[in-house]
Tab-separated table of C-alpha atoms in Angstrom:
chain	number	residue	atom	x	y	z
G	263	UNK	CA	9.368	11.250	-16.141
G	264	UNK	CA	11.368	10.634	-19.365
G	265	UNK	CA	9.457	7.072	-20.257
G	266	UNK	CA	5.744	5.963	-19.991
G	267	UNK	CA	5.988	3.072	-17.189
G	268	UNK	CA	2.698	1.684	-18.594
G	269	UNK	CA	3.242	-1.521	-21.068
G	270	UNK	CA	1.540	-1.036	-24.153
G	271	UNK	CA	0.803	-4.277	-25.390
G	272	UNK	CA	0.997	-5.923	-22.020
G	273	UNK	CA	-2.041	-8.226	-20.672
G	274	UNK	CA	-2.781	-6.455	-17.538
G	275	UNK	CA	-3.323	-8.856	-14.693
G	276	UNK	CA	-2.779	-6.696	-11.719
G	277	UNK	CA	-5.302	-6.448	-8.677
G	278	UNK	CA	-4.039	-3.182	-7.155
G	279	UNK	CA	-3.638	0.306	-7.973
G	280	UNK	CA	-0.627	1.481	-9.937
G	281	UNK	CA	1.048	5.087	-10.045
G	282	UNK	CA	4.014	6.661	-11.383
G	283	UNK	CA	5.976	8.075	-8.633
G	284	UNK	CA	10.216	8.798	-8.212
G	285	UNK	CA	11.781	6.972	-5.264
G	286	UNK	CA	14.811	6.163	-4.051
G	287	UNK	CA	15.716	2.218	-4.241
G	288	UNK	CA	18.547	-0.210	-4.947
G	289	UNK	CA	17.991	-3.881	-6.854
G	290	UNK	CA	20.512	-6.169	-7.650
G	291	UNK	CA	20.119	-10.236	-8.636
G	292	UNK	CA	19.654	-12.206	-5.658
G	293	UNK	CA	23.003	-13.889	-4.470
G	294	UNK	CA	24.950	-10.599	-5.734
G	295	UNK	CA	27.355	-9.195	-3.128
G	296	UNK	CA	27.718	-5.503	-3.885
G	297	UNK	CA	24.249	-3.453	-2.461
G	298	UNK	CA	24.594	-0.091	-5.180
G	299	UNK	CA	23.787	3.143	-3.302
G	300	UNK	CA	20.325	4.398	-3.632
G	301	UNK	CA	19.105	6.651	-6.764
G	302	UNK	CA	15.962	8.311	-7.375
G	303	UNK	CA	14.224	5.827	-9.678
G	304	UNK	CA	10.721	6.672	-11.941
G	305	UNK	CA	8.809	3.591	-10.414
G	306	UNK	CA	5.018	2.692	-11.371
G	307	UNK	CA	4.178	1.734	-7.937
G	308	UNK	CA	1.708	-1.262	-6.821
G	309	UNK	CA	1.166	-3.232	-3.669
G	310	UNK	CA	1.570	-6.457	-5.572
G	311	UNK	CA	4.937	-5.270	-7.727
G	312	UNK	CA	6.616	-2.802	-9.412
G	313	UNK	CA	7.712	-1.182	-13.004
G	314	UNK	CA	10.938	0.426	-13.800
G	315	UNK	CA	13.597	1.086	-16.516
G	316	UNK	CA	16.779	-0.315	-16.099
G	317	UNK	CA	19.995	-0.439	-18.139
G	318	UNK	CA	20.768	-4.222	-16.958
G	319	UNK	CA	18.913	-7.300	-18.674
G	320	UNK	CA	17.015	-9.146	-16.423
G	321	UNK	CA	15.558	-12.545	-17.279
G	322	UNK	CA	11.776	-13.409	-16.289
G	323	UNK	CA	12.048	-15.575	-13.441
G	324	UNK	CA	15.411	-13.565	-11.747
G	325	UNK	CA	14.915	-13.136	-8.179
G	326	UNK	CA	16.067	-9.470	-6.910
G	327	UNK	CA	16.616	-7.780	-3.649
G	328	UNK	CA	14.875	-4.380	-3.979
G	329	UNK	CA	14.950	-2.099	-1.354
G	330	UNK	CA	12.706	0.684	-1.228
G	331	UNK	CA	12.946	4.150	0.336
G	332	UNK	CA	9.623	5.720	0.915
G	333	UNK	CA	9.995	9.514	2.384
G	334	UNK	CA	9.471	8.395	6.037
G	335	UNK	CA	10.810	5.761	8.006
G	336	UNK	CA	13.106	2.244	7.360
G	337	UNK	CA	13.416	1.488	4.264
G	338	UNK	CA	11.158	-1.743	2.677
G	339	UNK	CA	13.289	-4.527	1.881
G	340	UNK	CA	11.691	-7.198	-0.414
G	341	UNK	CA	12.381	-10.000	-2.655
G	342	UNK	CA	10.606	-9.662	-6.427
G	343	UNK	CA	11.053	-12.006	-8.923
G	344	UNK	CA	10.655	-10.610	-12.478
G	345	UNK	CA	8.196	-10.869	-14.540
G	346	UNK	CA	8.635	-9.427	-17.127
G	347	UNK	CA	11.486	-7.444	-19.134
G	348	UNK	CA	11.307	-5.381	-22.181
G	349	UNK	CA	13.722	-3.907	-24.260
G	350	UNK	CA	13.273	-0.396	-25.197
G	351	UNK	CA	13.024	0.025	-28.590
G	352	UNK	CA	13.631	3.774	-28.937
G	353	UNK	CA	17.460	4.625	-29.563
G	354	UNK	CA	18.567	5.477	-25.772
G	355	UNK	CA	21.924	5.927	-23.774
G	356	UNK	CA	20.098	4.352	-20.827
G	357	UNK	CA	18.126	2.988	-19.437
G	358	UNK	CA	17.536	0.425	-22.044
G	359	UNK	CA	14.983	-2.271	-20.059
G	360	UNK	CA	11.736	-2.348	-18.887
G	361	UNK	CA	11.384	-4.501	-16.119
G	362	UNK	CA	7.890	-6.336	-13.834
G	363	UNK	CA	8.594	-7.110	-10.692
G	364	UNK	CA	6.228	-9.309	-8.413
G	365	UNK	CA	7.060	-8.811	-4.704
G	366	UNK	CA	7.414	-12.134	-2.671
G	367	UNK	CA	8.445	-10.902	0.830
G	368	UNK	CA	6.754	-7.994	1.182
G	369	UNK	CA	5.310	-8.298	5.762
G	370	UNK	CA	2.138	-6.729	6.622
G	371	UNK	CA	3.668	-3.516	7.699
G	372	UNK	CA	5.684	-2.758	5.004
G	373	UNK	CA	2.396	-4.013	2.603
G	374	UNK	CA	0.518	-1.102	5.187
G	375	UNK	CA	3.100	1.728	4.467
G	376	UNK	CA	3.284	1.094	1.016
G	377	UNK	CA	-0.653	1.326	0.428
G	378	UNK	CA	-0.655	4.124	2.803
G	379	UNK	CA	2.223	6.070	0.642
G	380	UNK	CA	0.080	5.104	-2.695
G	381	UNK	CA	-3.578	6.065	-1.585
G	382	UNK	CA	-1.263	9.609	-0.522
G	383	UNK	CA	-0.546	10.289	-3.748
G	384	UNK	CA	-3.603	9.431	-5.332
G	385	UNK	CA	-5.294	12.177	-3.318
G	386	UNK	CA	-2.506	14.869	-3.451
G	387	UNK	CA	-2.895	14.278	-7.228
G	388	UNK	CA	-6.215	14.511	-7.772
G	389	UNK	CA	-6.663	17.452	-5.701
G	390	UNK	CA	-4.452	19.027	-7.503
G	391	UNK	CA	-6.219	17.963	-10.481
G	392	UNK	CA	-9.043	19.551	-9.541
G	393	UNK	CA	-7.541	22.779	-7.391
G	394	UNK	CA	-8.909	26.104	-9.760
């Protein structure tokens, strides 16, 4: 993962577990017409939100239409508003933002796959952590 997804000087204020993961998804600003196609994306992954770099400005308070695609079945669409977004100030070709995402619309299910897709990782990781 080319950039840390943590923010440095950022008050955390987050109730759920975070990790760094690579998924598929599409965002654009709420009211936008075109959907893009879906890229892998570094994400830093929560059940209330979501980090990622971006090479668009967004504006705290923007409302976006994320859809996420987790490796098994639909995809999770959502509404986030941001909450934050940082520019990068490294020299970079992209992406040049770093960008907080609350989600707004996230259903039960979709809130159950999600944590079920997180607490996955966190095991595979640390057992691999700890495999000799």
């Amino acid at each position: 993962m080319p950039h840390n997804l943590a923010v440095d000087a950022y008050e955390e204020k987050r109730d759920s577990f975070r990790i760094n993961t690579v998924l598929p998804l599409t965002f654009r600003l709420e009211g936008e017409a075109a959907q893009p196609l879906p890229k892998p994306t570094p994400i830093n992954l929560s059940l209330g939100g979501a980090g990622l770099l971006t090479e668009r400005c967004f504006a705290p308070g923007d409302s976006l239409s994320l859809v996420i695609f987790l490796p098994s079945g639909p995809p999770i669409q959502t509404q986030a508003k941001v909450v934050r977004s940082v520019p990068l100030s490294e020299p970079r070709t992209e992406p040049t933002y770093q960008i907080g995402l609350q989600f707004l619309t996230l259903d039960e299910q979709n809130r159950e796959r999600l944590n079920t897709y997180i607490f996955k990782l966190q095991v595979e990781r640390r057992r691999t952590r700890f495999d000799v």
